[in-house]
Amino acid sequence: MNIDGKTKIYGIMANPVAHSMSPLLQNLYAERTKVNACYVPFQVEQDDVKAAMEGAFALHIQGMNVTVPHKEAVIPYLSEIDETAAAVGAVNTLVRTEHGYKGYNTDVPGLLRAMTEAGIVIRGRSCIVIGAGGAAKAAVYMLVSEGAAVVYVLNRSMERAEELAAYMNSLFGKTAVIPLPITAHAGIPQGRYLAIQTTSVGMHPDTASAPITDPDFYDKIEEAVDVIYTPSETRFMKLVEAHGGRAVNGLYMLLYQGVRGFELWNPGVQVEAETVEEARALIEVLLLKNQKKQSGNILLIGFMGAGKTNVGACYAAAHMLPMVDTDKLIEISSGMSITRMFAEKGEAEFRRRETAMLRQLLDTETVVPQKTMIATGGGLPVKEENRALLRQLGTVIYLRTSVDTVLERLKGDTQRPLLQGDNVREKVEQLMALRDPIYLETAHGVIDTDGRTPEAIAVEIERIEAENKINP
Ligand code: S3P
């Protein structure tokens, strides 16, 4: 790449950004089409979205991709928004205009093109979308726009599925979308459906999981797309195929959303099919390398006083592993104790930092270069986003304790803001009732720790790790 005075600058804003495939893709597209452009990663913090966009505009940055967690946050600062992006409420591409950036959503046409090229017909089809988050919204919108007869939305939280269905039905002025809790998938009438899997369940390294495992469900699936592309064949795809269906992964969606963005930035320039294939091959190699780097961390979750730190230290010492503790990392990076953070900044700030810390840990190149024992704060798995991040980071183990043990161990503790004041037993009982099901749902394995030594528990961890073998 020759950078000179006329090189146009593009980039991607995200946080974290180091894992992004877009710089590789976009620079290849520019090189092959002989466009004098350079595409770079920009790490942008949540509170800096407005400043980043203003700064980018002032610097004459010609366009940007936007990804997690900023796809919605950029919308208020756009000068214009394209119809599809407005409809799905998410922007992943910014195109510079005279007055500011115009926002587009190229995930929708990217998914459509990936499906069309795979020979999948949408018009008149009965469809199922798994998940009700941002990617699900794009998928449902695309399916209804392209003339799907009906779209069932299956989601763990019925409320979100209902919200998505109500929004789309009112947008299109017809009842095309039907929400269902994922556990009630049997309520979908018999038939041969087109399914789109939009959740992160089954993504590397959590490759043993699928959002639905009931074989009866897969009897209904004729064709399927999993938006995940690592691993290249998810458990969901394998289940579809085992029941006679056809399944494709999300790699071409990624490639084509990038092509669409590139073509929006460079009107009249076309990315050839062979360039897309070249990008696909490059990405596949990179993904394999990254998978090797993700070295099967062990994460301990559980209530305050469950012994996460002690057990973690014991296991780490026995296996010569590095160990980190999310609470300690947050204290170090913020320069204040957790007690002080709760008092001065509030719990919400601490929770925001917990998620940011998990994201940073996932970014293995910067923080955790090798297999690591990770002890976590007791409230960390409560946020759904954190649960997904935990499982992506490695094998998650729930150290379970009774209320009595917690009270016994934390007698006189002054370090845990949530357990100060009167009625500590009541507080622990309430929190435990709320969190125990969450811990169980998150963990790959559970160890009852009452009356057991850290050494004995460490042996149990080895057993669970061996059983799960989810990490290469
Ligand atoms: C918390 C547990 C603490 C710490 C913070 C909040 C919780 O960690 O993260 O005080 O919500 O349960 P430990 O579980 O290590 O005590």
Tab-separated table of C-alpha atoms and ligand atoms in Angstrom:
chain	number	residue	atom	x	y	z
A	1	MET	CA	0.000	0.000	0.000
A	2	ASN	CA	1.406	3.369	-1.031
A	3	ILE	CA	0.320	6.120	1.285
A	4	ASP	CA	0.709	9.612	-0.129
A	5	GLY	CA	-0.864	13.047	0.139
A	6	LYS	CA	-4.024	11.881	-1.615
A	7	THR	CA	-4.718	8.737	0.406
A	8	LYS	CA	-8.258	8.691	1.798
A	9	ILE	CA	-8.645	7.442	5.339
A	10	TYR	CA	-11.360	5.037	6.469
A	11	GLY	CA	-11.677	3.097	9.678
A	12	ILE	CA	-13.725	1.107	12.124
A	13	MET	CA	-14.887	2.393	15.497
A	14	ALA	CA	-15.466	-0.265	18.120
A	15	ASN	CA	-14.470	-1.312	21.613
A	16	PRO	CA	-12.574	-3.564	21.716
A	17	VAL	CA	-11.374	-3.270	18.152
A	18	ALA	CA	-8.247	-5.439	17.978
A	19	HIS	CA	-10.197	-8.567	16.957
A	20	SER	CA	-11.849	-6.853	13.976
A	21	MET	CA	-11.437	-8.450	10.553
A	22	SER	CA	-12.508	-5.268	8.754
A	23	PRO	CA	-9.057	-3.641	8.362
A	24	LEU	CA	-7.823	-6.776	6.643
A	25	LEU	CA	-10.900	-6.947	4.405
A	26	GLN	CA	-11.143	-3.294	3.478
A	27	ASN	CA	-7.444	-2.814	2.766
A	28	LEU	CA	-7.524	-5.850	0.496
A	29	TYR	CA	-10.593	-4.511	-1.323
A	30	ALA	CA	-8.826	-1.140	-1.786
A	31	GLU	CA	-5.631	-2.735	-3.016
A	32	ARG	CA	-7.346	-4.999	-5.542
A	33	THR	CA	-9.568	-2.215	-6.911
A	34	LYS	CA	-6.587	0.195	-6.975
A	35	VAL	CA	-8.337	2.756	-4.817
A	36	ASN	CA	-5.924	5.025	-2.937
A	37	ALA	CA	-7.336	4.389	0.535
A	38	CYS	CA	-6.207	3.184	3.921
A	39	TYR	CA	-8.465	1.619	6.582
A	40	VAL	CA	-7.485	1.605	10.253
A	41	PRO	CA	-8.916	0.501	13.631
A	42	PHE	CA	-10.181	3.170	16.062
A	43	GLN	CA	-10.887	2.208	19.653
A	44	VAL	CA	-13.695	4.452	20.878
A	45	GLU	CA	-15.003	4.461	24.465
A	46	GLN	CA	-18.746	4.531	25.089
A	47	ASP	CA	-18.780	8.143	26.262
A	48	ASP	CA	-16.648	9.374	23.374
A	49	VAL	CA	-18.873	8.502	20.409
A	50	LYS	CA	-19.913	12.101	19.703
A	51	ALA	CA	-16.352	13.427	20.054
A	52	ALA	CA	-15.043	10.627	17.828
A	53	MET	CA	-17.519	11.436	15.066
A	54	GLU	CA	-16.857	15.160	15.239
A	55	GLY	CA	-13.124	14.551	15.252
A	56	ALA	CA	-13.372	12.143	12.324
A	57	PHE	CA	-15.381	14.675	10.347
A	58	ALA	CA	-12.893	17.446	11.118
A	59	LEU	CA	-10.057	15.182	9.993
A	60	HIS	CA	-11.873	14.455	6.720
A	61	ILE	CA	-12.111	10.764	7.411
A	62	GLN	CA	-14.158	9.618	4.453
A	63	GLY	CA	-16.106	6.841	6.060
A	64	MET	CA	-16.221	4.386	8.898
A	65	ASN	CA	-17.610	1.094	9.980
A	66	VAL	CA	-19.239	1.008	13.366
A	67	THR	CA	-19.562	-2.074	15.488
A	68	VAL	CA	-20.152	-3.310	19.022
A	69	PRO	CA	-21.024	-1.428	21.187
A	70	HIS	CA	-21.675	1.698	19.111
A	71	LYS	CA	-24.139	0.686	16.372
A	72	GLU	CA	-27.041	2.497	18.047
A	73	ALA	CA	-25.051	5.176	19.842
A	74	VAL	CA	-23.890	6.859	16.601
A	75	ILE	CA	-27.437	7.508	15.366
A	76	PRO	CA	-28.068	10.854	17.162
A	77	TYR	CA	-24.901	12.320	15.615
A	78	LEU	CA	-25.626	11.495	11.969
A	79	SER	CA	-26.588	14.120	9.412
A	80	GLU	CA	-28.780	11.607	7.562
A	81	ILE	CA	-29.839	7.998	7.932
A	82	ASP	CA	-30.655	5.457	5.265
A	83	GLU	CA	-34.108	3.808	5.361
A	84	THR	CA	-32.879	0.301	6.249
A	85	ALA	CA	-30.613	1.569	9.033
A	86	ALA	CA	-33.470	3.642	10.458
A	87	ALA	CA	-35.813	0.647	10.324
A	88	VAL	CA	-33.451	-1.704	12.159
A	89	GLY	CA	-32.206	1.050	14.496
A	90	ALA	CA	-28.555	0.157	13.905
A	91	VAL	CA	-25.837	1.747	11.812
A	92	ASN	CA	-22.674	-0.098	10.814
A	93	THR	CA	-21.406	2.181	8.038
A	94	LEU	CA	-20.834	5.940	7.924
A	95	VAL	CA	-20.437	7.767	4.636
A	96	ARG	CA	-19.093	11.292	4.675
A	97	THR	CA	-21.326	13.990	3.167
A	98	GLU	CA	-20.910	17.737	3.060
A	99	HIS	CA	-22.733	18.221	6.374
A	100	GLY	CA	-21.719	15.176	8.377
A	101	TYR	CA	-21.967	11.399	8.148
A	102	LYS	CA	-24.861	9.505	6.602
A	103	GLY	CA	-25.536	6.212	8.378
A	104	TYR	CA	-26.223	2.938	6.583
A	105	ASN	CA	-26.778	-0.638	7.638
A	106	THR	CA	-24.896	-3.005	5.356
A	107	ASP	CA	-25.507	-6.067	7.572
A	108	VAL	CA	-28.978	-6.382	6.045
A	109	PRO	CA	-27.877	-6.391	2.360
A	110	GLY	CA	-24.787	-8.408	3.383
A	111	LEU	CA	-26.948	-11.166	4.855
A	112	LEU	CA	-29.318	-11.067	1.879
A	113	ARG	CA	-26.489	-11.369	-0.630
A	114	ALA	CA	-24.845	-14.204	1.329
A	115	MET	CA	-28.164	-16.086	1.298
A	116	THR	CA	-28.944	-15.355	-2.345
A	117	GLU	CA	-25.520	-16.549	-3.458
A	118	ALA	CA	-25.981	-19.702	-1.378
A	119	GLY	CA	-29.132	-20.346	-3.440
A	120	ILE	CA	-31.549	-19.697	-0.575
A	121	VAL	CA	-34.979	-18.371	-1.625
A	122	ILE	CA	-36.866	-16.167	0.830
A	123	ARG	CA	-40.063	-15.135	-0.966
A	124	GLY	CA	-43.082	-17.061	0.318
A	125	ARG	CA	-40.994	-19.034	2.852
A	126	SER	CA	-41.893	-19.821	6.432
A	127	CYS	CA	-38.963	-18.739	8.566
A	128	ILE	CA	-37.590	-18.976	12.094
A	129	VAL	CA	-35.209	-16.480	13.656
A	130	ILE	CA	-33.405	-17.506	16.851
A	131	GLY	CA	-32.594	-14.561	19.110
A	132	ALA	CA	-34.123	-11.101	19.458
A	133	GLY	CA	-31.071	-8.811	19.666
A	134	GLY	CA	-29.560	-6.498	17.063
A	135	ALA	CA	-28.645	-9.204	14.541
A	136	ALA	CA	-32.122	-10.739	14.888
A	137	LYS	CA	-33.700	-7.385	14.120
A	138	ALA	CA	-31.668	-7.111	10.910
A	139	ALA	CA	-32.561	-10.696	9.947
A	140	VAL	CA	-36.303	-10.311	10.610
A	141	TYR	CA	-36.410	-7.012	8.733
A	142	MET	CA	-34.617	-8.548	5.759
A	143	LEU	CA	-36.878	-11.626	5.695
A	144	VAL	CA	-40.138	-9.650	5.826
A	145	SER	CA	-38.849	-7.093	3.274
A	146	GLU	CA	-37.982	-9.942	0.923
A	147	GLY	CA	-41.464	-11.435	1.148
A	148	ALA	CA	-41.194	-14.211	3.757
A	149	ALA	CA	-44.669	-15.617	4.482
A	150	VAL	CA	-44.174	-15.765	8.239
A	151	VAL	CA	-41.264	-15.358	10.684
A	152	TYR	CA	-41.291	-17.046	14.090
A	153	VAL	CA	-38.948	-15.307	16.542
A	154	LEU	CA	-37.631	-17.652	19.247
A	155	ASN	CA	-35.921	-16.039	22.197
A	156	ARG	CA	-35.017	-16.836	25.784
A	157	SER	CA	-36.707	-13.676	26.977
A	158	MET	CA	-40.269	-13.621	25.617
A	159	GLU	CA	-40.494	-9.920	26.339
A	160	ARG	CA	-37.763	-9.061	23.822
A	161	ALA	CA	-39.238	-11.404	21.221
A	162	GLU	CA	-42.641	-9.747	21.676
A	163	GLU	CA	-41.109	-6.312	21.400
A	164	LEU	CA	-39.319	-7.199	18.169
A	165	ALA	CA	-42.456	-8.793	16.674
A	166	ALA	CA	-44.701	-5.854	17.606
A	167	TYR	CA	-42.216	-3.388	16.119
A	168	MET	CA	-41.836	-5.247	12.811
A	169	ASN	CA	-45.571	-5.958	12.466
A	170	SER	CA	-46.369	-2.294	12.914
A	171	LEU	CA	-43.537	-1.247	10.565
A	172	PHE	CA	-44.796	-3.504	7.774
A	173	GLY	CA	-48.489	-3.044	8.630
A	174	LYS	CA	-49.234	-6.774	8.780
A	175	THR	CA	-48.878	-9.700	11.165
A	176	ALA	CA	-45.853	-11.437	9.669
A	177	VAL	CA	-43.792	-11.956	12.824
A	178	ILE	CA	-44.819	-14.294	15.658
A	179	PRO	CA	-42.876	-14.312	18.966
A	180	LEU	CA	-42.326	-17.460	21.039
A	181	PRO	CA	-40.178	-18.303	24.055
A	182	ILE	CA	-37.366	-20.568	22.892
A	183	THR	CA	-38.581	-23.370	25.181
A	184	ALA	CA	-41.913	-23.366	23.304
A	185	HIS	CA	-40.435	-24.078	19.853
A	186	ALA	CA	-42.709	-27.123	19.611
A	187	GLY	CA	-45.526	-24.588	19.099
A	188	ILE	CA	-44.221	-23.898	15.582
A	189	PRO	CA	-46.442	-25.838	13.142
A	190	GLN	CA	-44.924	-28.767	11.230
A	191	GLY	CA	-43.236	-27.703	8.013
A	192	ARG	CA	-39.898	-27.152	6.259
A	193	TYR	CA	-38.495	-23.872	7.514
A	194	LEU	CA	-35.691	-21.478	6.704
A	195	ALA	CA	-33.908	-20.647	9.985
A	196	ILE	CA	-31.481	-17.868	10.891
A	197	GLN	CA	-29.493	-18.301	14.106
A	198	THR	CA	-28.499	-14.857	15.417
A	199	THR	CA	-27.301	-15.467	19.006
A	200	SER	CA	-23.683	-15.907	20.123
A	201	VAL	CA	-24.417	-19.374	21.545
A	202	GLY	CA	-21.976	-21.832	19.998
A	203	MET	CA	-19.357	-19.232	19.138
A	204	HIS	CA	-15.741	-20.198	19.747
A	205	PRO	CA	-14.670	-21.358	22.292
A	206	ASP	CA	-18.168	-22.337	23.456
A	207	THR	CA	-18.387	-24.718	20.530
A	208	ALA	CA	-20.227	-27.482	22.386
A	209	SER	CA	-23.361	-25.344	22.780
A	210	ALA	CA	-26.373	-24.740	20.534
A	211	PRO	CA	-29.358	-22.513	21.333
A	212	ILE	CA	-31.700	-25.509	20.856
A	213	THR	CA	-30.705	-29.175	21.095
A	214	ASP	CA	-34.118	-30.881	20.854
A	215	PRO	CA	-34.008	-33.097	17.709
A	216	ASP	CA	-37.718	-32.429	17.000
A	217	PHE	CA	-36.862	-28.819	16.262
A	218	TYR	CA	-34.286	-29.751	13.649
A	219	ASP	CA	-36.755	-32.007	11.810
A	220	LYS	CA	-38.476	-28.766	10.783
A	221	ILE	CA	-35.390	-27.066	9.348
A	222	GLU	CA	-34.767	-27.282	5.627
A	223	GLU	CA	-32.160	-24.544	5.285
A	224	ALA	CA	-30.307	-22.506	7.886
A	225	VAL	CA	-27.873	-19.662	8.304
A	226	ASP	CA	-25.814	-19.278	11.458
A	227	VAL	CA	-24.475	-15.722	11.685
A	228	ILE	CA	-21.496	-17.085	13.660
A	229	TYR	CA	-18.395	-17.776	11.551
A	230	THR	CA	-16.038	-19.131	14.170
A	231	PRO	CA	-15.998	-22.111	14.341
A	232	SER	CA	-16.774	-22.488	10.641
A	233	GLU	CA	-19.300	-25.192	11.478
A	234	THR	CA	-21.249	-24.579	14.681
A	235	ARG	CA	-23.089	-27.224	16.673
A	236	PHE	CA	-26.333	-25.622	15.405
A	237	MET	CA	-25.211	-26.174	11.800
A	238	LYS	CA	-24.209	-29.749	12.564
A	239	LEU	CA	-27.622	-30.458	14.082
A	240	VAL	CA	-29.360	-28.993	11.016
A	241	GLU	CA	-27.261	-31.181	8.730
A	242	ALA	CA	-27.710	-34.300	10.867
A	243	HIS	CA	-31.464	-33.917	10.277
A	244	GLY	CA	-31.138	-33.617	6.524
A	245	GLY	CA	-31.047	-29.822	6.281
A	246	ARG	CA	-28.515	-27.493	4.662
A	247	ALA	CA	-26.596	-24.917	6.682
A	248	VAL	CA	-24.223	-22.043	5.922
A	249	ASN	CA	-22.214	-19.920	8.344
A	250	GLY	CA	-21.935	-16.133	8.669
A	251	LEU	CA	-18.609	-15.631	6.928
A	252	TYR	CA	-20.068	-14.456	3.630
A	253	MET	CA	-22.365	-12.080	5.504
A	254	LEU	CA	-19.244	-10.518	7.023
A	255	LEU	CA	-17.532	-10.359	3.635
A	256	TYR	CA	-20.515	-8.881	1.779
A	257	GLN	CA	-21.388	-6.278	4.408
A	258	GLY	CA	-17.808	-5.076	3.893
A	259	VAL	CA	-18.130	-5.096	0.106
A	260	ARG	CA	-21.334	-3.055	0.350
A	261	GLY	CA	-19.606	-0.529	2.627
A	262	PHE	CA	-16.629	-0.289	0.302
A	263	GLU	CA	-18.919	0.290	-2.667
A	264	LEU	CA	-20.838	2.993	-0.781
A	265	TRP	CA	-17.558	4.785	-0.113
A	266	ASN	CA	-16.357	4.328	-3.680
A	267	PRO	CA	-19.350	4.701	-6.015
A	268	GLY	CA	-18.764	3.010	-9.346
A	269	VAL	CA	-15.983	0.741	-8.050
A	270	GLN	CA	-16.787	-2.948	-7.870
A	271	VAL	CA	-15.123	-5.615	-5.748
A	272	GLU	CA	-14.693	-8.731	-7.921
A	273	ALA	CA	-15.772	-12.184	-6.768
A	274	GLU	CA	-12.178	-13.415	-6.765
A	275	THR	CA	-11.183	-10.636	-4.344
A	276	VAL	CA	-13.981	-11.733	-2.010
A	277	GLU	CA	-12.632	-15.298	-2.193
A	278	GLU	CA	-9.139	-14.043	-1.430
A	279	ALA	CA	-10.485	-12.199	1.629
A	280	ARG	CA	-12.354	-15.320	2.735
A	281	ALA	CA	-9.181	-17.391	2.613
A	282	LEU	CA	-7.206	-14.764	4.553
A	283	ILE	CA	-9.861	-14.570	7.244
A	284	GLU	CA	-10.061	-18.334	7.615
A	285	VAL	CA	-6.324	-18.514	8.258
A	286	LEU	CA	-6.514	-15.677	10.768
A	287	LEU	CA	-9.437	-17.280	12.597
A	288	LEU	CA	-7.545	-20.531	12.966
A	289	LYS	CA	-4.602	-18.673	14.434
A	290	ASN	CA	-6.829	-16.783	16.871
A	291	GLN	CA	-8.526	-19.980	17.954
A	292	LYS	CA	-5.167	-21.405	18.919
A	293	LYS	CA	-4.408	-18.267	20.900
A	294	GLN	CA	-7.642	-18.531	22.906
A	295	SER	CA	-6.138	-20.951	25.294
A	296	GLY	CA	-8.978	-22.335	27.338
A	297	ASN	CA	-9.044	-20.091	30.357
A	298	ILE	CA	-10.802	-21.227	33.505
A	299	LEU	CA	-13.308	-18.818	35.017
A	300	LEU	CA	-14.636	-19.141	38.533
A	301	ILE	CA	-18.044	-17.675	39.289
A	302	GLY	CA	-20.150	-17.776	42.423
A	303	PHE	CA	-21.374	-15.866	45.406
A	304	MET	CA	-19.256	-13.627	47.620
A	305	GLY	CA	-17.315	-15.864	49.974
A	306	ALA	CA	-17.515	-18.899	47.670
A	307	GLY	CA	-13.727	-19.108	47.687
A	308	LYS	CA	-13.140	-18.070	44.070
A	309	THR	CA	-9.883	-16.324	44.910
A	310	ASN	CA	-8.527	-19.065	47.192
A	311	VAL	CA	-9.514	-21.953	44.965
A	312	GLY	CA	-8.265	-20.097	41.901
A	313	ALA	CA	-4.894	-19.436	43.521
A	314	CYS	CA	-4.597	-23.057	44.579
A	315	TYR	CA	-5.360	-24.396	41.089
A	316	ALA	CA	-3.158	-21.793	39.404
A	317	ALA	CA	-0.200	-22.663	41.636
A	318	ALA	CA	-0.608	-26.393	41.043
A	319	HIS	CA	-0.772	-25.911	37.267
A	320	MET	CA	1.735	-23.050	37.010
A	321	LEU	CA	-0.886	-20.794	35.481
A	322	PRO	CA	-1.138	-17.024	35.747
A	323	MET	CA	-4.143	-15.850	37.707
A	324	VAL	CA	-6.204	-12.673	37.557
A	325	ASP	CA	-9.163	-11.483	39.569
A	326	THR	CA	-11.663	-9.155	37.852
A	327	ASP	CA	-12.214	-7.168	41.064
A	328	LYS	CA	-8.471	-6.608	41.470
A	329	LEU	CA	-8.061	-5.646	37.808
A	330	ILE	CA	-10.840	-3.095	38.171
A	331	GLU	CA	-9.259	-1.684	41.313
A	332	ILE	CA	-5.922	-1.355	39.566
A	333	SER	CA	-7.269	0.173	36.349
A	334	SER	CA	-9.559	2.635	38.163
A	335	GLY	CA	-7.104	3.455	40.917
A	336	MET	CA	-9.715	3.033	43.642
A	337	SER	CA	-11.026	0.296	45.895
A	338	ILE	CA	-14.372	-1.303	45.087
A	339	THR	CA	-15.838	0.027	48.325
A	340	ARG	CA	-14.858	3.540	47.314
A	341	MET	CA	-16.143	3.079	43.768
A	342	PHE	CA	-19.568	1.974	45.064
A	343	ALA	CA	-19.651	4.932	47.450
A	344	GLU	CA	-18.425	7.630	45.081
A	345	LYS	CA	-19.419	6.482	41.598
A	346	GLY	CA	-22.237	4.060	42.327
A	347	GLU	CA	-22.756	0.389	41.524
A	348	ALA	CA	-23.635	1.115	37.879
A	349	GLU	CA	-20.117	2.402	37.210
A	350	PHE	CA	-18.632	-0.739	38.752
A	351	ARG	CA	-20.892	-2.951	36.608
A	352	ARG	CA	-19.911	-1.031	33.478
A	353	ARG	CA	-16.267	-1.629	34.313
A	354	GLU	CA	-16.897	-5.345	34.850
A	355	THR	CA	-18.181	-5.717	31.290
A	356	ALA	CA	-15.338	-3.609	29.910
A	357	MET	CA	-12.854	-5.795	31.791
A	358	LEU	CA	-14.290	-9.005	30.302
A	359	ARG	CA	-14.067	-7.504	26.828
A	360	GLN	CA	-10.474	-6.580	27.459
A	361	LEU	CA	-9.697	-10.093	28.689
A	362	LEU	CA	-11.209	-11.496	25.510
A	363	ASP	CA	-8.807	-9.349	23.603
A	364	THR	CA	-6.118	-11.912	24.346
A	365	GLU	CA	-3.376	-10.163	22.502
A	366	THR	CA	-3.311	-7.306	24.976
A	367	VAL	CA	-4.108	-8.846	28.324
A	368	VAL	CA	-4.166	-12.628	28.582
A	369	PRO	CA	-1.676	-14.169	26.188
A	370	GLN	CA	-1.932	-17.678	27.626
A	371	LYS	CA	-4.291	-19.925	29.529
A	372	THR	CA	-5.246	-18.070	32.696
A	373	MET	CA	-7.215	-18.693	35.866
A	374	ILE	CA	-9.789	-15.906	36.120
A	375	ALA	CA	-11.669	-15.299	39.387
A	376	THR	CA	-14.691	-13.039	39.013
A	377	GLY	CA	-16.806	-10.762	41.213
A	378	GLY	CA	-19.946	-12.384	42.612
A	379	GLY	CA	-22.381	-10.155	40.719
A	380	LEU	CA	-20.653	-10.292	37.362
A	381	PRO	CA	-22.780	-13.017	35.680
A	382	VAL	CA	-26.026	-11.168	36.441
A	383	LYS	CA	-25.742	-9.176	33.198
A	384	GLU	CA	-26.674	-11.315	30.197
A	385	GLU	CA	-23.933	-9.753	28.084
A	386	ASN	CA	-21.366	-10.810	30.694
A	387	ARG	CA	-22.614	-14.408	30.663
A	388	ALA	CA	-21.908	-14.664	26.942
A	389	LEU	CA	-18.481	-13.065	27.401
A	390	LEU	CA	-17.609	-15.467	30.232
A	391	ARG	CA	-18.398	-18.504	28.105
A	392	GLN	CA	-16.387	-17.109	25.227
A	393	LEU	CA	-13.428	-16.710	27.539
A	394	GLY	CA	-13.220	-20.351	28.546
A	395	THR	CA	-14.596	-23.020	30.851
A	396	VAL	CA	-16.894	-21.438	33.420
A	397	ILE	CA	-17.130	-23.124	36.808
A	398	TYR	CA	-19.692	-22.278	39.471
A	399	LEU	CA	-18.401	-22.646	43.026
A	400	ARG	CA	-21.643	-23.203	44.898
A	401	THR	CA	-22.102	-22.417	48.599
A	402	SER	CA	-24.913	-22.459	51.137
A	403	VAL	CA	-26.101	-19.240	52.759
A	404	ASP	CA	-24.710	-20.450	56.100
A	405	THR	CA	-21.226	-20.930	54.680
A	406	VAL	CA	-21.280	-17.477	53.106
A	407	LEU	CA	-22.322	-15.895	56.412
A	408	GLU	CA	-19.709	-17.856	58.305
A	409	ARG	CA	-16.918	-16.884	55.916
A	410	LEU	CA	-17.842	-13.216	55.633
A	411	LYS	CA	-18.464	-12.525	59.307
A	412	GLY	CA	-17.224	-9.009	60.086
A	413	ASP	CA	-16.322	-8.279	56.445
A	414	THR	CA	-16.171	-4.586	55.601
A	415	GLN	CA	-14.948	-4.884	52.008
A	416	ARG	CA	-18.201	-5.912	50.351
A	417	PRO	CA	-20.509	-2.928	49.890
A	418	LEU	CA	-23.532	-5.126	49.183
A	419	LEU	CA	-23.350	-6.808	52.585
A	420	GLN	CA	-22.978	-3.862	54.909
A	421	GLY	CA	-25.580	-2.744	57.463
A	422	ASP	CA	-28.297	-4.813	59.157
A	423	ASN	CA	-30.118	-7.964	58.078
A	424	VAL	CA	-27.118	-9.468	56.329
A	425	ARG	CA	-28.677	-12.958	56.381
A	426	GLU	CA	-31.790	-11.669	54.651
A	427	LYS	CA	-29.683	-9.839	52.053
A	428	VAL	CA	-27.613	-12.942	51.332
A	429	GLU	CA	-30.712	-15.132	51.081
A	430	GLN	CA	-32.393	-12.776	48.642
A	431	LEU	CA	-29.331	-12.289	46.461
A	432	MET	CA	-28.591	-16.013	46.477
A	433	ALA	CA	-32.144	-16.906	45.396
A	434	LEU	CA	-31.783	-14.479	42.520
A	435	ARG	CA	-28.297	-15.492	41.452
A	436	ASP	CA	-28.137	-19.264	41.946
A	437	PRO	CA	-30.187	-19.967	38.761
A	438	ILE	CA	-28.058	-17.435	36.879
A	439	TYR	CA	-24.808	-19.076	37.958
A	440	LEU	CA	-26.204	-22.496	37.023
A	441	GLU	CA	-27.233	-21.263	33.600
A	442	THR	CA	-23.837	-19.713	32.937
A	443	ALA	CA	-21.512	-22.461	34.122
A	444	HIS	CA	-20.152	-25.421	32.204
A	445	GLY	CA	-19.803	-27.211	35.534
A	446	VAL	CA	-20.843	-26.821	39.184
A	447	ILE	CA	-18.897	-27.707	42.334
A	448	ASP	CA	-20.522	-27.756	45.758
A	449	THR	CA	-17.831	-26.267	47.961
A	450	ASP	CA	-19.319	-26.495	51.469
A	451	GLY	CA	-16.879	-28.307	53.763
A	452	ARG	CA	-14.299	-28.962	51.013
A	453	THR	CA	-10.728	-27.747	50.838
A	454	PRO	CA	-9.413	-25.615	47.957
A	455	GLU	CA	-7.173	-28.573	46.972
A	456	ALA	CA	-10.139	-30.936	46.698
A	457	ILE	CA	-12.071	-28.367	44.699
A	458	ALA	CA	-9.095	-27.855	42.368
A	459	VAL	CA	-9.217	-31.577	41.519
A	460	GLU	CA	-12.917	-31.221	40.681
A	461	ILE	CA	-12.055	-28.348	38.339
A	462	GLU	CA	-9.698	-30.632	36.409
A	463	ARG	CA	-12.513	-33.154	36.034
A	464	ILE	CA	-14.959	-30.566	34.680
A	465	GLU	CA	-12.349	-29.196	32.312
A	466	ALA	CA	-11.661	-32.665	30.949
A	467	GLU	CA	-15.380	-33.358	30.544
A	468	ASN	CA	-16.082	-30.164	28.714
A	469	LYS	CA	-13.066	-30.169	26.446
A	470	ILE	CA	-14.515	-27.177	24.711
A	471	ASN	CA	-11.222	-25.470	24.239
A	472	PRO	CA	-8.607	-26.465	21.727
B	1	S3P	C1	-20.076	-8.378	44.382
B	1	S3P	C2	-19.058	-9.241	44.764
B	1	S3P	C3	-17.694	-8.792	45.015
B	1	S3P	C4	-17.393	-7.500	44.287
B	1	S3P	C5	-18.439	-6.444	44.553
B	1	S3P	C6	-19.844	-6.918	44.175
B	1	S3P	C7	-21.424	-8.932	44.134
B	1	S3P	O1	-16.781	-9.801	44.609
B	1	S3P	O2	-17.335	-7.715	42.908
B	1	S3P	O3	-18.383	-6.150	45.923
B	1	S3P	O4	-22.253	-8.258	43.490
B	1	S3P	O5	-21.686	-10.073	44.566
B	1	S3P	P1	-16.579	-11.235	45.395
B	1	S3P	O6	-17.613	-12.173	44.875
B	1	S3P	O7	-15.197	-11.665	45.020
B	1	S3P	O8	-16.749	-10.966	46.835
